[in-house]
PDB file of C-alpha atoms in Angstrom:
ATOM      1  CA  UNK A   1      22.557  -6.024  27.299  1.00  0.00           C
ATOM      2  CA  UNK A   2      21.114  -8.239  24.575  1.00  0.00           C
ATOM      3  CA  UNK A   3      17.622  -7.638  23.316  1.00  0.00           C
ATOM      4  CA  UNK A   4      15.256  -9.377  20.972  1.00  0.00           C
ATOM      5  CA  UNK A   5      16.457  -6.965  18.286  1.00  0.00           C
ATOM      6  CA  UNK A   6      20.158  -7.744  18.664  1.00  0.00           C
ATOM      7  CA  UNK A   7      20.701 -10.016  15.661  1.00  0.00           C
ATOM      8  CA  UNK A   8      24.462  -9.885  15.218  1.00  0.00           C
ATOM      9  CA  UNK A   9      24.920 -13.468  16.495  1.00  0.00           C
ATOM     10  CA  UNK A  10      22.592 -14.984  13.889  1.00  0.00           C
ATOM     11  CA  UNK A  11      24.160 -16.860  11.003  1.00  0.00           C
ATOM     12  CA  UNK A  12      23.667 -15.366   7.548  1.00  0.00           C
ATOM     13  CA  UNK A  13      21.374 -18.230   6.530  1.00  0.00           C
ATOM     14  CA  UNK A  14      19.231 -17.936   9.639  1.00  0.00           C
ATOM     15  CA  UNK A  15      19.030 -14.160   9.363  1.00  0.00           C
ATOM     16  CA  UNK A  16      17.960 -14.285   5.702  1.00  0.00           C
ATOM     17  CA  UNK A  17      15.401 -17.059   6.230  1.00  0.00           C
ATOM     18  CA  UNK A  18      14.008 -15.210   9.245  1.00  0.00           C
ATOM     19  CA  UNK A  19      13.743 -12.017   7.191  1.00  0.00           C
ATOM     20  CA  UNK A  20      11.848 -13.863   4.455  1.00  0.00           C
ATOM     21  CA  UNK A  21       9.451 -15.436   6.996  1.00  0.00           C
ATOM     22  CA  UNK A  22       8.796 -12.062   8.666  1.00  0.00           C
ATOM     23  CA  UNK A  23       8.215 -10.378   5.310  1.00  0.00           C
ATOM     24  CA  UNK A  24       5.723 -13.081   4.357  1.00  0.00           C
ATOM     25  CA  UNK A  25       3.839 -12.431   7.608  1.00  0.00           C
ATOM     26  CA  UNK A  26       3.999  -8.696   6.901  1.00  0.00           C
ATOM     27  CA  UNK A  27       2.347  -9.176   3.494  1.00  0.00           C
ATOM     28  CA  UNK A  28      -0.488 -11.200   5.036  1.00  0.00           C
ATOM     29  CA  UNK A  29      -0.975  -8.685   7.842  1.00  0.00           C
ATOM     30  CA  UNK A  30      -1.025  -5.835   5.333  1.00  0.00           C
ATOM     31  CA  UNK A  31      -3.772  -7.578   3.337  1.00  0.00           C
ATOM     32  CA  UNK A  32      -5.727  -8.175   6.560  1.00  0.00           C
ATOM     33  CA  UNK A  33      -5.287  -4.525   7.549  1.00  0.00           C
ATOM     34  CA  UNK A  34      -6.548  -3.362   4.136  1.00  0.00           C
ATOM     35  CA  UNK A  35      -9.611  -5.606   4.431  1.00  0.00           C
ATOM     36  CA  UNK A  36     -10.400  -4.222   7.886  1.00  0.00           C
ATOM     37  CA  UNK A  37      -9.873  -0.623   6.786  1.00  0.00           C
ATOM     38  CA  UNK A  38     -12.138  -1.155   3.783  1.00  0.00           C
ATOM     39  CA  UNK A  39     -14.916  -2.671   5.871  1.00  0.00           C
ATOM     40  CA  UNK A  40     -14.785  -0.018   8.618  1.00  0.00           C
ATOM     41  CA  UNK A  41     -14.828   2.620   5.872  1.00  0.00           C
ATOM     42  CA  UNK A  42     -17.739   1.013   4.014  1.00  0.00           C
ATOM     43  CA  UNK A  43     -19.787   0.761   7.212  1.00  0.00           C
ATOM     44  CA  UNK A  44     -18.814   4.329   8.176  1.00  0.00           C
ATOM     45  CA  UNK A  45     -17.944   3.115  11.670  1.00  0.00           C
ATOM     46  CA  UNK A  46     -15.666   6.127  12.106  1.00  0.00           C
ATOM     47  CA  UNK A  47     -18.831   8.153  12.720  1.00  0.00           C
ATOM     48  CA  UNK A  48     -19.343   6.179  15.961  1.00  0.00           C
ATOM     49  CA  UNK A  49     -16.022   7.635  17.138  1.00  0.00           C
ATOM     50  CA  UNK A  50     -16.968  11.263  16.466  1.00  0.00           C
ATOM     51  CA  UNK A  51     -14.844  11.453  13.306  1.00  0.00           C
ATOM     52  CA  UNK A  52     -16.129  13.043  10.131  1.00  0.00           C
ATOM     53  CA  UNK A  53     -14.080  10.820   7.836  1.00  0.00           C
ATOM     54  CA  UNK A  54     -12.158   7.582   7.797  1.00  0.00           C
ATOM     55  CA  UNK A  55      -8.976   9.553   7.184  1.00  0.00           C
ATOM     56  CA  UNK A  56      -9.609  11.660  10.292  1.00  0.00           C
ATOM     57  CA  UNK A  57     -10.399   8.530  12.338  1.00  0.00           C
ATOM     58  CA  UNK A  58      -7.146   6.835  11.369  1.00  0.00           C
ATOM     59  CA  UNK A  59      -5.028   9.914  12.065  1.00  0.00           C
ATOM     60  CA  UNK A  60      -6.684  11.155  15.266  1.00  0.00           C
ATOM     61  CA  UNK A  61      -7.961   7.961  16.904  1.00  0.00           C
ATOM     62  CA  UNK A  62      -5.532   5.304  15.667  1.00  0.00           C
ATOM     63  CA  UNK A  63      -2.544   7.659  15.446  1.00  0.00           C
ATOM     64  CA  UNK A  64      -1.443   6.760  11.945  1.00  0.00           C
ATOM     65  CA  UNK A  65       0.652   9.342  10.123  1.00  0.00           C
ATOM     66  CA  UNK A  66      -1.015  11.203   7.279  1.00  0.00           C
ATOM     67  CA  UNK A  67       1.129   9.617   4.512  1.00  0.00           C
ATOM     68  CA  UNK A  68       0.595   6.128   5.954  1.00  0.00           C
ATOM     69  CA  UNK A  69      -3.132   6.777   6.277  1.00  0.00           C
ATOM     70  CA  UNK A  70      -3.411   8.062   2.723  1.00  0.00           C
ATOM     71  CA  UNK A  71      -1.626   5.099   1.179  1.00  0.00           C
ATOM     72  CA  UNK A  72      -3.400   2.397   3.177  1.00  0.00           C
ATOM     73  CA  UNK A  73      -6.836   3.956   2.848  1.00  0.00           C
ATOM     74  CA  UNK A  74      -6.482   4.421  -0.905  1.00  0.00           C
ATOM     75  CA  UNK A  75      -5.235   0.837  -1.233  1.00  0.00           C
ATOM     76  CA  UNK A  76      -8.089  -0.479   0.955  1.00  0.00           C
ATOM     77  CA  UNK A  77     -10.745   1.339  -1.070  1.00  0.00           C
ATOM     78  CA  UNK A  78      -9.238   0.112  -4.314  1.00  0.00           C
ATOM     79  CA  UNK A  79      -8.994  -3.461  -3.027  1.00  0.00           C
ATOM     80  CA  UNK A  80     -12.637  -3.335  -1.984  1.00  0.00           C
ATOM     81  CA  UNK A  81     -13.536  -2.448  -5.584  1.00  0.00           C
ATOM     82  CA  UNK A  82     -11.193  -5.144  -6.957  1.00  0.00           C
ATOM     83  CA  UNK A  83     -10.886  -7.902  -4.295  1.00  0.00           C
ATOM     84  CA  UNK A  84      -8.134  -9.758  -6.149  1.00  0.00           C
ATOM     85  CA  UNK A  85      -5.842  -7.024  -4.798  1.00  0.00           C
ATOM     86  CA  UNK A  86      -6.148  -8.462  -1.281  1.00  0.00           C
ATOM     87  CA  UNK A  87      -4.730 -11.773  -2.496  1.00  0.00           C
ATOM     88  CA  UNK A  88      -1.959 -10.077  -4.470  1.00  0.00           C
ATOM     89  CA  UNK A  89      -0.886  -8.082  -1.415  1.00  0.00           C
ATOM     90  CA  UNK A  90      -1.040 -11.166   0.837  1.00  0.00           C
ATOM     91  CA  UNK A  91       1.192 -13.035  -1.602  1.00  0.00           C
ATOM     92  CA  UNK A  92       3.669 -10.158  -1.720  1.00  0.00           C
ATOM     93  CA  UNK A  93       3.004  -9.699  -5.435  1.00  0.00           C
ATOM     94  CA  UNK A  94       1.676  -6.136  -5.289  1.00  0.00           C
ATOM     95  CA  UNK A  95       2.773  -3.319  -2.999  1.00  0.00           C
ATOM     96  CA  UNK A  96       0.776  -0.402  -1.637  1.00  0.00           C
ATOM     97  CA  UNK A  97       2.496   2.227  -3.769  1.00  0.00           C
ATOM     98  CA  UNK A  98       1.660   0.220  -6.884  1.00  0.00           C
ATOM     99  CA  UNK A  99      -1.993   0.080  -5.837  1.00  0.00           C
ATOM    100  CA  UNK A 100      -2.116   3.829  -5.207  1.00  0.00           C
ATOM    101  CA  UNK A 101      -0.559   4.513  -8.609  1.00  0.00           C
ATOM    102  CA  UNK A 102      -2.916   2.138 -10.393  1.00  0.00           C
ATOM    103  CA  UNK A 103      -6.098   3.141  -8.531  1.00  0.00           C
ATOM    104  CA  UNK A 104      -7.192   6.043 -10.767  1.00  0.00           C
ATOM    105  CA  UNK A 105      -6.725   3.936 -13.911  1.00  0.00           C
ATOM    106  CA  UNK A 106      -8.402   0.691 -12.824  1.00  0.00           C
ATOM    107  CA  UNK A 107     -11.779  -0.157 -14.310  1.00  0.00           C
ATOM    108  CA  UNK A 108     -13.897  -3.290 -14.450  1.00  0.00           C
ATOM    109  CA  UNK A 109     -12.683  -3.748 -18.019  1.00  0.00           C
ATOM    110  CA  UNK A 110      -8.930  -3.305 -17.479  1.00  0.00           C
ATOM    111  CA  UNK A 111      -8.164  -4.179 -13.847  1.00  0.00           C
ATOM    112  CA  UNK A 112      -7.075  -7.760 -14.510  1.00  0.00           C
ATOM    113  CA  UNK A 113      -4.675  -6.712 -17.245  1.00  0.00           C
ATOM    114  CA  UNK A 114      -3.203  -3.757 -15.341  1.00  0.00           C
ATOM    115  CA  UNK A 115      -2.831  -5.698 -12.101  1.00  0.00           C
ATOM    116  CA  UNK A 116      -1.189  -8.619 -13.903  1.00  0.00           C
ATOM    117  CA  UNK A 117       1.249  -6.226 -15.556  1.00  0.00           C
ATOM    118  CA  UNK A 118       2.140  -4.740 -12.161  1.00  0.00           C
ATOM    119  CA  UNK A 119       2.783  -7.952 -10.235  1.00  0.00           C
ATOM    120  CA  UNK A 120       6.232  -8.030  -8.606  1.00  0.00           C
ATOM    121  CA  UNK A 121       7.218  -4.664 -10.130  1.00  0.00           C
ATOM    122  CA  UNK A 122       9.193  -1.845  -8.587  1.00  0.00           C
ATOM    123  CA  UNK A 123       7.498   1.481  -7.893  1.00  0.00           C
ATOM    124  CA  UNK A 124       8.656   3.072 -11.137  1.00  0.00           C
ATOM    125  CA  UNK A 125       7.366   0.219 -13.302  1.00  0.00           C
ATOM    126  CA  UNK A 126       3.644   0.808 -12.730  1.00  0.00           C
ATOM    127  CA  UNK A 127       4.143   4.538 -12.444  1.00  0.00           C
ATOM    128  CA  UNK A 128       6.037   4.785 -15.730  1.00  0.00           C
ATOM    129  CA  UNK A 129       3.553   2.578 -17.516  1.00  0.00           C
ATOM    130  CA  UNK A 130       0.358   3.905 -15.977  1.00  0.00           C
ATOM    131  CA  UNK A 131       1.003   7.471 -14.811  1.00  0.00           C
ATOM    132  CA  UNK A 132       3.804   8.672 -17.057  1.00  0.00           C
ATOM    133  CA  UNK A 133       6.038   8.802 -13.996  1.00  0.00           C
ATOM    134  CA  UNK A 134       8.319  11.865 -13.927  1.00  0.00           C
ATOM    135  CA  UNK A 135      11.236   9.493 -13.351  1.00  0.00           C
ATOM    136  CA  UNK A 136      11.047   8.423 -16.999  1.00  0.00           C
ATOM    137  CA  UNK A 137      10.859   4.876 -18.238  1.00  0.00           C
ATOM    138  CA  UNK A 138      11.446   2.047 -15.826  1.00  0.00           C
ATOM    139  CA  UNK A 139      15.049   0.927 -15.994  1.00  0.00           C
ATOM    140  CA  UNK A 140      15.928  -2.318 -17.765  1.00  0.00           C
ATOM    141  CA  UNK A 141      17.552  -3.388 -14.498  1.00  0.00           C
ATOM    142  CA  UNK A 142      14.881  -2.605 -11.913  1.00  0.00           C
ATOM    143  CA  UNK A 143      17.550  -2.642  -9.209  1.00  0.00           C
ATOM    144  CA  UNK A 144      19.037   0.536 -10.675  1.00  0.00           C
ATOM    145  CA  UNK A 145      18.492   3.300  -8.118  1.00  0.00           C
ATOM    146  CA  UNK A 146      16.388   6.279  -9.143  1.00  0.00           C
ATOM    147  CA  UNK A 147      16.822   9.796  -7.873  1.00  0.00           C
ATOM    148  CA  UNK A 148      13.687  11.294  -6.365  1.00  0.00           C
ATOM    149  CA  UNK A 149      13.617  14.996  -5.618  1.00  0.00           C
ATOM    150  CA  UNK A 150      12.421  16.220  -2.255  1.00  0.00           C
ATOM    151  CA  UNK A 151       8.736  16.930  -2.071  1.00  0.00           C
ATOM    152  CA  UNK A 152       7.833  14.777  -5.072  1.00  0.00           C
ATOM    153  CA  UNK A 153       4.764  12.734  -4.344  1.00  0.00           C
ATOM    154  CA  UNK A 154       4.196   9.711  -6.552  1.00  0.00           C
ATOM    155  CA  UNK A 155       0.489   9.966  -5.837  1.00  0.00           C
ATOM    156  CA  UNK A 156       0.357  13.622  -6.825  1.00  0.00           C
ATOM    157  CA  UNK A 157       2.113  12.874 -10.118  1.00  0.00           C
ATOM    158  CA  UNK A 158      -0.932  10.802 -10.953  1.00  0.00           C
ATOM    159  CA  UNK A 159      -3.288  13.624 -10.076  1.00  0.00           C
ATOM    160  CA  UNK A 160      -4.232  12.172  -6.692  1.00  0.00           C
ATOM    161  CA  UNK A 161      -3.579  14.457  -3.746  1.00  0.00           C
ATOM    162  CA  UNK A 162      -5.880  12.784  -1.263  1.00  0.00           C
ATOM    163  CA  UNK A 163      -7.578   9.413  -1.022  1.00  0.00           C
ATOM    164  CA  UNK A 164     -10.600   8.938  -3.178  1.00  0.00           C
ATOM    165  CA  UNK A 165     -13.879   9.080  -1.363  1.00  0.00           C
ATOM    166  CA  UNK A 166     -17.360   8.174  -2.236  1.00  0.00           C
ATOM    167  CA  UNK A 167     -19.112   4.880  -2.359  1.00  0.00           C
ATOM    168  CA  UNK A 168     -17.244   1.681  -2.779  1.00  0.00           C
TER     169      UNK A 168
END
């Protein structure tokens, strides 16, 4: 029985172009999601749903996992402070892990420089440069795989165990 997800009959060219198109849509949807999360958080609309925090609202009402909630909420709050992040995410130039790693270091004075330095980088690039990533320096060939030990949280290596709160 063939399904929409059975792709084995697609040519290599069609499969790769389809993947690129879907990924482009994913980047735009991620930016839209971050904008919505940031606005709901800023308006404290989670209180209307009997939730004490945005994190609790996303986990209990929208059924997001805790790690997914943490990363997206931290990215949304950071993007609200520095709106250029929305455009970078939509363009596929900056990923959520990079935003989470950069968030504690971004200021009005340095955000343009740090964000520009992190565009189209792997996870270890911003983390090595910004957070003294425990993985060491970013490899010359960013495609070189890195070994990550179980239980290592990139966010916690930067001193961030839970999403920042407070006013945006």
